[in-house]
PDB file of C-alpha atoms and ligand atoms in Angstrom:
ATOM      1  CA  UNK L   3     128.644 -35.623  40.154  1.00 87.00           C
ATOM      2  CA  UNK L   4     128.360 -36.271  44.087  1.00 96.00           C
ATOM      3  CA  UNK L   5     131.667 -37.285  45.370  1.00 98.00           C
ATOM      4  CA  UNK L   6     131.987 -39.825  48.345  1.00 98.00           C
ATOM      5  CA  UNK L   7     135.101 -40.894  50.478  1.00 98.00           C
ATOM      6  CA  UNK L   8     134.729 -44.759  50.955  1.00 98.00           C
ATOM      7  CA  UNK L   9     138.511 -45.389  50.447  1.00 98.00           C
ATOM      8  CA  UNK L  10     141.662 -43.539  49.951  1.00 98.00           C
ATOM      9  CA  UNK L  11     141.649 -44.047  46.180  1.00 98.00           C
ATOM     10  CA  UNK L  12     138.138 -41.728  45.973  1.00 98.00           C
ATOM     11  CA  UNK L  13     140.728 -38.759  46.320  1.00 98.00           C
ATOM     12  CA  UNK L  14     143.440 -38.372  43.878  1.00 98.00           C
ATOM     13  CA  UNK L  15     146.942 -37.698  45.352  1.00 98.00           C
ATOM     14  CA  UNK L  16     146.858 -34.188  44.615  1.00 98.00           C
ATOM     15  CA  UNK L  17     143.530 -33.712  46.584  1.00 98.00           C
ATOM     16  CA  UNK L  18     144.852 -35.713  49.571  1.00 98.00           C
ATOM     17  CA  UNK L  19     147.913 -33.553  49.620  1.00 98.00           C
ATOM     18  CA  UNK L  20     145.991 -30.311  49.191  1.00 98.00           C
ATOM     19  CA  UNK L  21     143.676 -31.287  52.325  1.00 98.00           C
ATOM     20  CA  UNK L  22     146.525 -32.096  54.204  1.00 98.00           C
ATOM     21  CA  UNK L  23     147.929 -28.641  53.567  1.00 98.00           C
ATOM     22  CA  UNK L  24     144.633 -26.918  54.291  1.00 98.00           C
ATOM     23  CA  UNK L  25     144.203 -28.861  57.522  1.00 98.00           C
ATOM     24  CA  UNK L  26     147.617 -27.733  58.887  1.00 98.00           C
ATOM     25  CA  UNK L  27     146.882 -24.167  57.744  1.00 98.00           C
ATOM     26  CA  UNK L  28     143.198 -24.017  59.046  1.00 98.00           C
ATOM     27  CA  UNK L  29     143.146 -25.952  62.329  1.00 97.00           C
ATOM     28  CA  UNK L  30     141.426 -22.991  64.333  1.00 96.00           C
ATOM     29  CA  UNK L  31     138.951 -22.074  61.531  1.00 98.00           C
ATOM     30  CA  UNK L  32     135.432 -21.316  62.694  1.00 98.00           C
ATOM     31  CA  UNK L  33     133.385 -20.262  59.839  1.00 97.00           C
ATOM     32  CA  UNK L  34     129.816 -20.721  58.459  1.00 97.00           C
ATOM     33  CA  UNK L  35     130.949 -22.802  55.497  1.00 97.00           C
ATOM     34  CA  UNK L  36     128.565 -25.369  56.549  1.00 98.00           C
ATOM     35  CA  UNK L  37     125.820 -23.098  57.495  1.00 97.00           C
ATOM     36  CA  UNK L  38     122.552 -24.882  57.374  1.00 97.00           C
ATOM     37  CA  UNK L  39     123.830 -28.072  56.375  1.00 98.00           C
ATOM     38  CA  UNK L  40     123.027 -31.323  58.436  1.00 98.00           C
ATOM     39  CA  UNK L  41     125.377 -34.270  58.446  1.00 98.00           C
ATOM     40  CA  UNK L  42     123.999 -37.612  59.430  1.00 98.00           C
ATOM     41  CA  UNK L  43     126.120 -39.963  61.156  1.00 98.00           C
ATOM     42  CA  UNK L  44     124.790 -43.684  61.053  1.00 98.00           C
ATOM     43  CA  UNK L  45     126.829 -45.933  63.250  1.00 97.00           C
ATOM     44  CA  UNK L  46     126.705 -49.421  64.033  1.00 97.00           C
ATOM     45  CA  UNK L  47     129.932 -49.817  66.257  1.00 97.00           C
ATOM     46  CA  UNK L  48     131.325 -47.890  69.092  1.00 97.00           C
ATOM     47  CA  UNK L  49     133.441 -44.521  68.655  1.00 98.00           C
ATOM     48  CA  UNK L  50     135.043 -41.967  70.596  1.00 98.00           C
ATOM     49  CA  UNK L  51     137.227 -39.811  68.014  1.00 98.00           C
ATOM     50  CA  UNK L  52     135.241 -40.345  64.944  1.00 98.00           C
ATOM     51  CA  UNK L  53     132.110 -39.528  66.307  1.00 98.00           C
ATOM     52  CA  UNK L  54     133.371 -36.481  68.570  1.00 98.00           C
ATOM     53  CA  UNK L  55     135.539 -35.004  65.642  1.00 98.00           C
ATOM     54  CA  UNK L  56     132.977 -34.981  62.900  1.00 98.00           C
ATOM     55  CA  UNK L  57     130.363 -33.469  65.397  1.00 98.00           C
ATOM     56  CA  UNK L  58     132.798 -30.890  66.864  1.00 98.00           C
ATOM     57  CA  UNK L  59     134.116 -30.273  63.160  1.00 98.00           C
ATOM     58  CA  UNK L  60     130.591 -29.475  61.971  1.00 98.00           C
ATOM     59  CA  UNK L  61     129.859 -27.005  64.494  1.00 98.00           C
ATOM     60  CA  UNK L  62     132.845 -25.331  64.140  1.00 98.00           C
ATOM     61  CA  UNK L  63     131.563 -24.993  60.219  1.00 98.00           C
ATOM     62  CA  UNK L  64     128.378 -23.558  61.180  1.00 98.00           C
ATOM     63  CA  UNK L  65     126.542 -26.904  60.498  1.00 98.00           C
ATOM     64  CA  UNK L  66     124.627 -29.635  62.584  1.00 98.00           C
ATOM     65  CA  UNK L  67     125.051 -33.051  62.932  1.00 98.00           C
ATOM     66  CA  UNK L  68     122.289 -35.679  63.421  1.00 98.00           C
ATOM     67  CA  UNK L  69     123.630 -38.910  65.187  1.00 97.00           C
ATOM     68  CA  UNK L  70     121.715 -42.166  64.455  1.00 95.00           C
ATOM     69  CA  UNK L  71     122.553 -45.408  66.234  1.00 92.00           C
ATOM     70  CA  UNK L  72     122.162 -48.149  63.147  1.00 90.00           C
ATOM     71  CA  UNK L  73     120.068 -50.525  65.582  1.00 90.00           C
ATOM     72  CA  UNK L  74     117.568 -47.673  66.023  1.00 92.00           C
ATOM     73  CA  UNK L  75     116.832 -47.435  62.502  1.00 95.00           C
ATOM     74  CA  UNK L  76     114.274 -49.425  60.177  1.00 95.00           C
ATOM     75  CA  UNK L  77     117.438 -51.015  58.383  1.00 93.00           C
ATOM     76  CA  UNK L  78     117.086 -53.894  61.011  1.00 87.00           C
ATOM     77  CA  UNK L  79     113.424 -54.376  60.442  1.00 92.00           C
ATOM     78  CA  UNK L  80     114.125 -55.117  56.762  1.00 92.00           C
ATOM     79  CA  UNK L  81     114.123 -51.793  55.054  1.00 96.00           C
ATOM     80  CA  UNK L  82     117.123 -51.818  52.106  1.00 97.00           C
ATOM     81  CA  UNK L  83     120.038 -49.869  52.535  1.00 97.00           C
ATOM     82  CA  UNK L  84     119.336 -48.220  48.984  1.00 98.00           C
ATOM     83  CA  UNK L  85     115.810 -46.883  50.242  1.00 98.00           C
ATOM     84  CA  UNK L  86     117.265 -45.763  53.421  1.00 98.00           C
ATOM     85  CA  UNK L  87     119.921 -43.925  51.342  1.00 98.00           C
ATOM     86  CA  UNK L  88     117.548 -42.540  49.154  1.00 98.00           C
ATOM     87  CA  UNK L  89     115.137 -41.189  51.822  1.00 98.00           C
ATOM     88  CA  UNK L  90     117.869 -39.782  53.931  1.00 98.00           C
ATOM     89  CA  UNK L  91     119.326 -37.643  50.968  1.00 98.00           C
ATOM     90  CA  UNK L  92     116.238 -35.734  50.928  1.00 98.00           C
ATOM     91  CA  UNK L  93     116.831 -34.654  54.752  1.00 98.00           C
ATOM     92  CA  UNK L  94     120.676 -34.528  54.882  1.00 98.00           C
ATOM     93  CA  UNK L  95     123.496 -32.707  53.138  1.00 98.00           C
ATOM     94  CA  UNK L  96     126.220 -36.001  53.898  1.00 98.00           C
ATOM     95  CA  UNK L  97     126.325 -38.924  55.634  1.00 98.00           C
ATOM     96  CA  UNK L  98     129.323 -40.518  57.443  1.00 98.00           C
ATOM     97  CA  UNK L  99     128.768 -44.202  58.370  1.00 98.00           C
ATOM     98  CA  UNK L 100     130.510 -46.471  60.482  1.00 98.00           C
ATOM     99  CA  UNK L 101     129.480 -50.438  60.060  1.00 98.00           C
ATOM    100  CA  UNK L 102     130.762 -53.770  59.421  1.00 98.00           C
ATOM    101  CA  UNK L 103     130.724 -54.530  55.705  1.00 98.00           C
ATOM    102  CA  UNK L 104     132.382 -52.061  53.155  1.00 98.00           C
ATOM    103  CA  UNK L 105     129.744 -53.542  50.824  1.00 98.00           C
ATOM    104  CA  UNK L 106     126.958 -52.083  52.684  1.00 98.00           C
ATOM    105  CA  UNK L 107     128.690 -48.361  52.641  1.00 98.00           C
ATOM    106  CA  UNK L 108     128.958 -48.907  48.816  1.00 98.00           C
ATOM    107  CA  UNK L 109     125.599 -49.789  48.439  1.00 98.00           C
ATOM    108  CA  UNK L 110     124.355 -46.778  50.689  1.00 98.00           C
ATOM    109  CA  UNK L 111     126.531 -44.594  48.518  1.00 98.00           C
ATOM    110  CA  UNK L 112     125.333 -46.012  45.350  1.00 98.00           C
ATOM    111  CA  UNK L 113     121.746 -44.870  46.099  1.00 98.00           C
ATOM    112  CA  UNK L 114     122.780 -41.413  47.988  1.00 98.00           C
ATOM    113  CA  UNK L 115     122.224 -38.230  46.382  1.00 98.00           C
ATOM    114  CA  UNK L 116     124.354 -36.556  48.951  1.00 98.00           C
ATOM    115  CA  UNK L 117     128.309 -37.402  49.717  1.00 98.00           C
ATOM    116  CA  UNK L 118     128.787 -40.184  51.806  1.00 98.00           C
ATOM    117  CA  UNK L 119     131.730 -40.924  54.043  1.00 99.00           C
ATOM    118  CA  UNK L 120     133.399 -44.101  55.327  1.00 98.00           C
ATOM    119  CA  UNK L 121     133.783 -43.633  59.089  1.00 98.00           C
ATOM    120  CA  UNK L 122     135.150 -47.268  59.414  1.00 98.00           C
ATOM    121  CA  UNK L 123     134.242 -50.700  58.060  1.00 98.00           C
ATOM    122  CA  UNK L 124     135.856 -54.100  58.670  1.00 98.00           C
ATOM    123  CA  UNK L 125     137.825 -53.396  55.380  1.00 98.00           C
ATOM    124  CA  UNK L 126     138.960 -49.761  55.605  1.00 98.00           C
ATOM    125  CA  UNK L 127     139.087 -46.485  57.801  1.00 98.00           C
ATOM    126  CA  UNK L 128     140.232 -43.708  55.179  1.00 99.00           C
ATOM    127  CA  UNK L 129     139.484 -40.817  57.680  1.00 99.00           C
ATOM    128  CA  UNK L 130     142.071 -42.107  59.807  1.00 99.00           C
ATOM    129  CA  UNK L 131     144.624 -42.533  57.207  1.00 99.00           C
ATOM    130  CA  UNK L 132     143.949 -39.145  55.681  1.00 98.00           C
ATOM    131  CA  UNK L 133     144.504 -37.379  59.067  1.00 98.00           C
ATOM    132  CA  UNK L 134     147.582 -39.667  59.616  1.00 98.00           C
ATOM    133  CA  UNK L 135     149.032 -38.204  56.577  1.00 98.00           C
ATOM    134  CA  UNK L 136     148.490 -34.762  58.038  1.00 98.00           C
ATOM    135  CA  UNK L 137     150.148 -35.912  61.384  1.00 98.00           C
ATOM    136  CA  UNK L 138     153.187 -37.396  59.437  1.00 98.00           C
ATOM    137  CA  UNK L 139     153.461 -34.197  57.226  1.00 98.00           C
ATOM    138  CA  UNK L 140     153.703 -32.150  60.686  1.00 98.00           C
ATOM    139  CA  UNK L 141     156.760 -34.108  61.363  1.00 97.00           C
ATOM    140  CA  UNK L 142     158.155 -34.742  57.969  1.00 95.00           C
ATOM    141  CA  UNK L 143     157.899 -32.035  55.577  1.00 81.00           C
ATOM    142  CA  UNK L 144     158.110 -34.299  52.250  1.00 94.00           C
ATOM    143  CA  UNK L 145     156.080 -37.291  52.946  1.00 96.00           C
ATOM    144  CA  UNK L 146     157.867 -38.803  49.929  1.00 96.00           C
ATOM    145  CA  UNK L 147     161.119 -39.148  51.684  1.00 96.00           C
ATOM    146  CA  UNK L 148     159.581 -41.050  54.678  1.00 98.00           C
ATOM    147  CA  UNK L 149     159.658 -44.548  55.775  1.00 98.00           C
ATOM    148  CA  UNK L 150     156.242 -45.898  57.567  1.00 98.00           C
ATOM    149  CA  UNK L 151     156.161 -49.154  59.405  1.00 98.00           C
ATOM    150  CA  UNK L 152     153.080 -50.689  60.402  1.00 99.00           C
ATOM    151  CA  UNK L 153     153.422 -53.276  62.882  1.00 98.00           C
ATOM    152  CA  UNK L 154     150.500 -56.100  64.254  1.00 98.00           C
ATOM    153  CA  UNK L 155     147.436 -56.966  62.587  1.00 98.00           C
ATOM    154  CA  UNK L 156     146.790 -56.702  58.900  1.00 98.00           C
ATOM    155  CA  UNK L 157     143.355 -54.889  59.766  1.00 98.00           C
ATOM    156  CA  UNK L 158     141.210 -51.937  58.323  1.00 98.00           C
ATOM    157  CA  UNK L 159     143.977 -49.254  59.524  1.00 99.00           C
ATOM    158  CA  UNK L 160     146.786 -51.152  58.121  1.00 98.00           C
ATOM    159  CA  UNK L 161     144.813 -51.258  54.655  1.00 98.00           C
ATOM    160  CA  UNK L 162     143.999 -47.485  54.582  1.00 98.00           C
ATOM    161  CA  UNK L 163     147.307 -46.698  55.994  1.00 98.00           C
ATOM    162  CA  UNK L 164     148.866 -48.414  53.095  1.00 98.00           C
ATOM    163  CA  UNK L 165     146.811 -47.012  50.734  1.00 98.00           C
ATOM    164  CA  UNK L 166     147.306 -43.241  51.931  1.00 98.00           C
ATOM    165  CA  UNK L 167     151.206 -43.851  52.010  1.00 98.00           C
ATOM    166  CA  UNK L 168     150.893 -45.431  48.569  1.00 98.00           C
ATOM    167  CA  UNK L 169     149.183 -42.457  47.097  1.00 98.00           C
ATOM    168  CA  UNK L 170     151.217 -39.818  48.501  1.00 98.00           C
ATOM    169  CA  UNK L 171     154.680 -41.593  47.769  1.00 98.00           C
ATOM    170  CA  UNK L 172     155.840 -42.436  51.345  1.00 98.00           C
ATOM    171  CA  UNK L 173     157.439 -45.689  51.540  1.00 98.00           C
ATOM    172  CA  UNK L 174     155.010 -48.173  53.727  1.00 98.00           C
ATOM    173  CA  UNK L 175     155.867 -51.668  55.150  1.00 98.00           C
ATOM    174  CA  UNK L 176     153.150 -53.584  56.758  1.00 98.00           C
ATOM    175  CA  UNK L 177     154.596 -56.136  59.101  1.00 98.00           C
ATOM    176  CA  UNK L 178     152.358 -58.872  60.452  1.00 98.00           C
ATOM    177  CA  UNK L 179     152.436 -62.643  60.922  1.00 98.00           C
ATOM    178  CA  UNK L 180     151.857 -64.436  57.636  1.00 97.00           C
ATOM    179  CA  UNK L 181     148.376 -65.104  58.261  1.00 96.00           C
ATOM    180  CA  UNK L 182     147.123 -62.043  59.704  1.00 98.00           C
ATOM    181  CA  UNK L 183     148.905 -60.182  56.420  1.00 98.00           C
ATOM    182  CA  UNK L 184     146.511 -57.473  54.897  1.00 98.00           C
ATOM    183  CA  UNK L 185     144.277 -59.257  51.987  1.00 98.00           C
ATOM    184  CA  UNK L 186     145.824 -59.549  48.618  1.00 98.00           C
ATOM    185  CA  UNK L 187     143.252 -57.058  47.028  1.00 98.00           C
ATOM    186  CA  UNK L 188     144.448 -54.482  49.635  1.00 98.00           C
ATOM    187  CA  UNK L 189     148.239 -55.056  48.793  1.00 98.00           C
ATOM    188  CA  UNK L 190     147.404 -54.831  44.877  1.00 98.00           C
ATOM    189  CA  UNK L 191     145.374 -51.702  45.335  1.00 98.00           C
ATOM    190  CA  UNK L 192     148.265 -50.262  47.318  1.00 98.00           C
ATOM    191  CA  UNK L 193     150.760 -51.339  44.610  1.00 98.00           C
ATOM    192  CA  UNK L 194     148.882 -49.580  41.780  1.00 98.00           C
ATOM    193  CA  UNK L 195     148.913 -46.256  43.804  1.00 98.00           C
ATOM    194  CA  UNK L 196     152.886 -46.708  44.450  1.00 98.00           C
ATOM    195  CA  UNK L 197     153.197 -47.441  40.894  1.00 98.00           C
ATOM    196  CA  UNK L 198     151.786 -43.756  40.053  1.00 98.00           C
ATOM    197  CA  UNK L 199     153.421 -42.259  43.009  1.00 97.00           C
ATOM    198  CA  UNK L 200     156.998 -43.941  43.120  1.00 97.00           C
ATOM    199  CA  UNK L 201     156.088 -45.294  46.561  1.00 97.00           C
ATOM    200  CA  UNK L 202     157.255 -48.484  47.718  1.00 97.00           C
ATOM    201  CA  UNK L 203     154.978 -51.208  49.426  1.00 98.00           C
ATOM    202  CA  UNK L 204     156.300 -53.967  51.219  1.00 98.00           C
ATOM    203  CA  UNK L 205     154.568 -56.699  53.202  1.00 98.00           C
ATOM    204  CA  UNK L 206     157.074 -58.878  55.788  1.00 98.00           C
ATOM    205  CA  UNK L 207     156.608 -60.755  58.740  1.00 98.00           C
ATOM    206  CA  UNK L 208     159.997 -60.101  60.625  1.00 98.00           C
ATOM    207  CA  UNK L 209     159.257 -56.811  63.097  1.00 98.00           C
ATOM    208  CA  UNK L 210     162.850 -56.451  63.954  1.00 98.00           C
ATOM    209  CA  UNK L 211     164.191 -55.846  60.162  1.00 98.00           C
ATOM    210  CA  UNK L 212     161.034 -54.243  59.091  1.00 98.00           C
ATOM    211  CA  UNK L 213     161.372 -51.170  61.760  1.00 98.00           C
ATOM    212  CA  UNK L 214     165.232 -50.621  60.568  1.00 98.00           C
ATOM    213  CA  UNK L 215     165.265 -46.877  59.352  1.00 97.00           C
ATOM    214  CA  UNK L 216     161.629 -46.271  59.897  1.00 98.00           C
ATOM    215  CA  UNK L 217     160.514 -42.683  60.338  1.00 98.00           C
ATOM    216  CA  UNK L 218     157.012 -43.542  61.537  1.00 98.00           C
ATOM    217  CA  UNK L 219     156.180 -46.584  63.591  1.00 98.00           C
ATOM    218  CA  UNK L 220     152.443 -47.495  63.813  1.00 99.00           C
ATOM    219  CA  UNK L 221     150.100 -50.070  65.419  1.00 98.00           C
ATOM    220  CA  UNK L 222     146.986 -50.575  66.165  1.00 98.00           C
ATOM    221  CA  UNK L 223     144.313 -53.110  68.248  1.00 98.00           C
ATOM    222  CA  UNK L 224     145.290 -56.813  67.823  1.00 98.00           C
ATOM    223  CA  UNK L 225     141.446 -57.375  67.954  1.00 98.00           C
ATOM    224  CA  UNK L 226     139.464 -55.080  66.057  1.00 98.00           C
ATOM    225  CA  UNK L 227     135.671 -54.277  66.928  1.00 98.00           C
ATOM    226  CA  UNK L 228     133.287 -57.346  66.031  1.00 95.00           C
ATOM    227  CA  UNK L 229     136.510 -59.813  66.540  1.00 96.00           C
ATOM    228  CA  UNK L 230     136.420 -62.417  69.041  1.00 95.00           C
ATOM    229  CA  UNK L 231     139.614 -62.243  71.433  1.00 95.00           C
ATOM    230  CA  UNK L 232     141.792 -65.434  71.213  1.00 94.00           C
ATOM    231  CA  UNK L 233     144.882 -66.393  72.907  1.00 96.00           C
ATOM    232  CA  UNK L 234     146.318 -67.960  69.855  1.00 97.00           C
ATOM    233  CA  UNK L 235     146.255 -64.610  67.867  1.00 97.00           C
ATOM    234  CA  UNK L 236     147.648 -62.703  70.862  1.00 97.00           C
ATOM    235  CA  UNK L 237     150.392 -65.461  70.937  1.00 97.00           C
ATOM    236  CA  UNK L 238     151.257 -64.717  67.144  1.00 98.00           C
ATOM    237  CA  UNK L 239     151.261 -60.860  67.672  1.00 98.00           C
ATOM    238  CA  UNK L 240     153.508 -61.042  70.568  1.00 98.00           C
ATOM    239  CA  UNK L 241     156.632 -60.046  68.868  1.00 98.00           C
ATOM    240  CA  UNK L 242     154.955 -57.285  67.123  1.00 98.00           C
ATOM    241  CA  UNK L 243     154.239 -55.279  70.237  1.00 98.00           C
ATOM    242  CA  UNK L 244     155.990 -51.794  70.177  1.00 98.00           C
ATOM    243  CA  UNK L 245     158.175 -51.885  73.185  1.00 98.00           C
ATOM    244  CA  UNK L 246     161.331 -49.833  73.683  1.00 98.00           C
ATOM    245  CA  UNK L 247     163.655 -52.710  72.464  1.00 98.00           C
ATOM    246  CA  UNK L 248     161.895 -52.886  68.861  1.00 98.00           C
ATOM    247  CA  UNK L 249     161.591 -48.877  68.675  1.00 98.00           C
ATOM    248  CA  UNK L 250     165.270 -48.527  69.552  1.00 98.00           C
ATOM    249  CA  UNK L 251     166.028 -50.345  66.013  1.00 98.00           C
ATOM    250  CA  UNK L 252     163.826 -47.579  63.980  1.00 98.00           C
ATOM    251  CA  UNK L 253     165.578 -44.143  63.452  1.00 98.00           C
ATOM    252  CA  UNK L 254     166.475 -42.698  66.713  1.00 98.00           C
ATOM    253  CA  UNK L 255     163.962 -39.782  65.934  1.00 97.00           C
ATOM    254  CA  UNK L 256     161.438 -42.002  64.943  1.00 98.00           C
ATOM    255  CA  UNK L 257     157.589 -41.033  65.898  1.00 98.00           C
ATOM    256  CA  UNK L 258     155.385 -43.685  67.194  1.00 98.00           C
ATOM    257  CA  UNK L 259     151.638 -43.414  65.781  1.00 99.00           C
ATOM    258  CA  UNK L 260     148.287 -45.379  66.899  1.00 98.00           C
ATOM    259  CA  UNK L 261     145.038 -44.592  65.873  1.00 98.00           C
ATOM    260  CA  UNK L 262     143.610 -45.452  68.975  1.00 98.00           C
ATOM    261  CA  UNK L 263     141.846 -46.745  71.332  1.00 98.00           C
ATOM    262  CA  UNK L 264     144.986 -48.429  72.677  1.00 98.00           C
ATOM    263  CA  UNK L 265     145.653 -51.233  75.002  1.00 98.00           C
ATOM    264  CA  UNK L 266     148.914 -50.745  76.895  1.00 98.00           C
ATOM    265  CA  UNK L 267     150.961 -53.717  77.337  1.00 97.00           C
ATOM    266  CA  UNK L 268     149.158 -55.439  74.352  1.00 97.00           C
ATOM    267  CA  UNK L 269     150.309 -53.971  70.888  1.00 98.00           C
ATOM    268  CA  UNK L 270     152.117 -51.037  72.369  1.00 98.00           C
ATOM    269  CA  UNK L 271     154.006 -50.936  75.542  1.00 98.00           C
ATOM    270  CA  UNK L 272     153.005 -48.514  78.283  1.00 98.00           C
ATOM    271  CA  UNK L 273     156.305 -46.682  78.220  1.00 98.00           C
ATOM    272  CA  UNK L 274     156.291 -46.095  74.465  1.00 98.00           C
ATOM    273  CA  UNK L 275     152.532 -45.028  74.127  1.00 98.00           C
ATOM    274  CA  UNK L 276     153.466 -42.334  76.739  1.00 98.00           C
ATOM    275  CA  UNK L 277     157.000 -41.737  75.860  1.00 98.00           C
ATOM    276  CA  UNK L 278     158.775 -38.843  73.998  1.00 98.00           C
ATOM    277  CA  UNK L 279     158.483 -40.443  70.576  1.00 98.00           C
ATOM    278  CA  UNK L 280     154.798 -40.925  71.083  1.00 98.00           C
ATOM    279  CA  UNK L 281     152.757 -38.551  68.957  1.00 98.00           C
ATOM    280  CA  UNK L 282     149.317 -40.491  69.306  1.00 98.00           C
ATOM    281  CA  UNK L 283     147.394 -37.596  71.073  1.00 98.00           C
ATOM    282  CA  UNK L 284     148.349 -35.019  68.234  1.00 98.00           C
ATOM    283  CA  UNK L 285     147.361 -37.666  65.720  1.00 98.00           C
ATOM    284  CA  UNK L 286     144.000 -38.037  67.602  1.00 98.00           C
ATOM    285  CA  UNK L 287     143.475 -34.101  67.507  1.00 98.00           C
ATOM    286  CA  UNK L 288     144.291 -34.051  63.968  1.00 98.00           C
ATOM    287  CA  UNK L 289     141.332 -36.113  63.080  1.00 98.00           C
ATOM    288  CA  UNK L 290     139.413 -32.903  63.592  1.00 98.00           C
ATOM    289  CA  UNK L 291     141.184 -30.718  61.387  1.00 98.00           C
ATOM    290  CA  UNK L 292     141.465 -33.144  58.698  1.00 98.00           C
ATOM    291  CA  UNK L 293     137.867 -34.025  58.520  1.00 98.00           C
ATOM    292  CA  UNK L 294     137.026 -30.321  58.445  1.00 98.00           C
ATOM    293  CA  UNK L 295     138.723 -30.006  55.419  1.00 98.00           C
ATOM    294  CA  UNK L 296     137.095 -33.123  53.998  1.00 98.00           C
ATOM    295  CA  UNK L 297     133.803 -31.763  54.974  1.00 98.00           C
ATOM    296  CA  UNK L 298     134.332 -28.414  53.367  1.00 98.00           C
ATOM    297  CA  UNK L 299     135.591 -30.186  50.069  1.00 98.00           C
ATOM    298  CA  UNK L 300     132.610 -32.421  49.719  1.00 98.00           C
ATOM    299  CA  UNK L 301     129.653 -30.530  51.287  1.00 96.00           C
ATOM    300  CA  UNK L 302     130.549 -27.049  51.192  1.00 92.00           C
ATOM    301  CA  UNK L 303     128.888 -24.825  48.455  1.00 86.00           C
ATOM    302  CA  UNK L 304     131.256 -23.725  45.759  1.00 76.00           C
ATOM    303  CA  UNK L 305     134.229 -25.286  47.231  1.00 55.00           C
ATOM    304  CA  UNK L 306     135.340 -27.334  44.133  1.00 52.00           C
TER     305      UNK L 306
HETATM  306  N1  LIG J  12     140.528 -43.925  65.764  1.00 73.13           N
HETATM  307  C1  LIG J  12     139.170 -44.307  65.608  1.00 73.13           C
HETATM  308  O1  LIG J  12     138.488 -44.192  64.648  1.00 73.13           O
HETATM  309  O2  LIG J  12     138.581 -44.072  66.977  1.00 73.13           O
HETATM  310  P1  LIG J  12     137.124 -44.340  67.399  1.00 73.13           P
HETATM  311  O3  LIG J  12     136.817 -45.656  67.321  1.00 73.13           O
HETATM  312  O4  LIG J  12     137.021 -43.773  68.766  1.00 73.13           O
HETATM  313  O5  LIG J  12     136.247 -43.216  66.496  1.00 73.13           O
HETATM  314  N1  LIG J  13     141.306 -51.321  63.924  1.00 73.13           N
HETATM  315  C1  LIG J  13     140.313 -50.939  64.912  1.00 73.13           C
HETATM  316  C2  LIG J  13     140.139 -49.552  64.728  1.00 73.13           C
HETATM  317  C3  LIG J  13     139.590 -48.745  65.642  1.00 73.13           C
HETATM  318  C4  LIG J  13     139.647 -47.474  65.503  1.00 73.13           C
HETATM  319  C5  LIG J  13     139.094 -51.419  64.742  1.00 73.13           C
HETATM  320  O1  LIG J  13     138.259 -51.710  63.752  1.00 73.13           O
HETATM  321  O2  LIG J  13     138.280 -51.763  65.875  1.00 73.13           O
END
């Protein structure tokens, strides 16, 4: 059966932990595991890290990538997602999709005969969460003993981070203004994963108490791709900015994470982003290593 990675729950906790472990061990791998394989990358939104890290990762494993901007496809002229998926399955060995609607990625995967990877939708960013777990595990060997606090907008990154932490047993607090909280379905999903792993999931709105005892303090942009900027949302989110004073309430050795791109002075103060507790660039680099393992797991012959 073809496996896809459309959301965190598509991998079992053991599979996630094993990918994380292998990603740490195989960082420098240059091999031919994906020789003669071609990964399609269909993007409807901009990307720096996701596009570049998948491209570099596939090359390091001996394969090829085909980048396709969604607006250059026949999709815009009425060809269905399902027909597109069936046709591309005949040429490609896997597809990464970055688009707006999660439903569209699910539709594509339901008709695809090759693995489909979610490279970000409005609802989820599972590749980010997978590599974030790797980054956290480099700092704290037992993820089940860590406390992660996400501050800001309850967006796609928050949803996948919440699910990733809940899956492997890390305690996760998502702290947002009440009307920017992650959707209820996402909280229920994380709670279901936490019931199995023994993790704790909480959703709160007070940043000052949320960060107490945090090992990791995480944020993301206040305006995601496709969202209109507005001053009311900015005003609401102002108390959730990670600055020196807020960070001082976390553990003294707490690490600061951000999926990037960042807006210094908005969701994160410049001195925090560039300060000694920030691990954002190691975090970005780990996208490459985690995704190489994901690609081998989903695409390479004889892997599973
Ligand atoms: N973090 C992340 O997915 O970055 P890009 O939008 O640059 O791919
Ligand atoms: N929440 C952000 C993440 C970018 C990687 C967005 O969707 O734009």
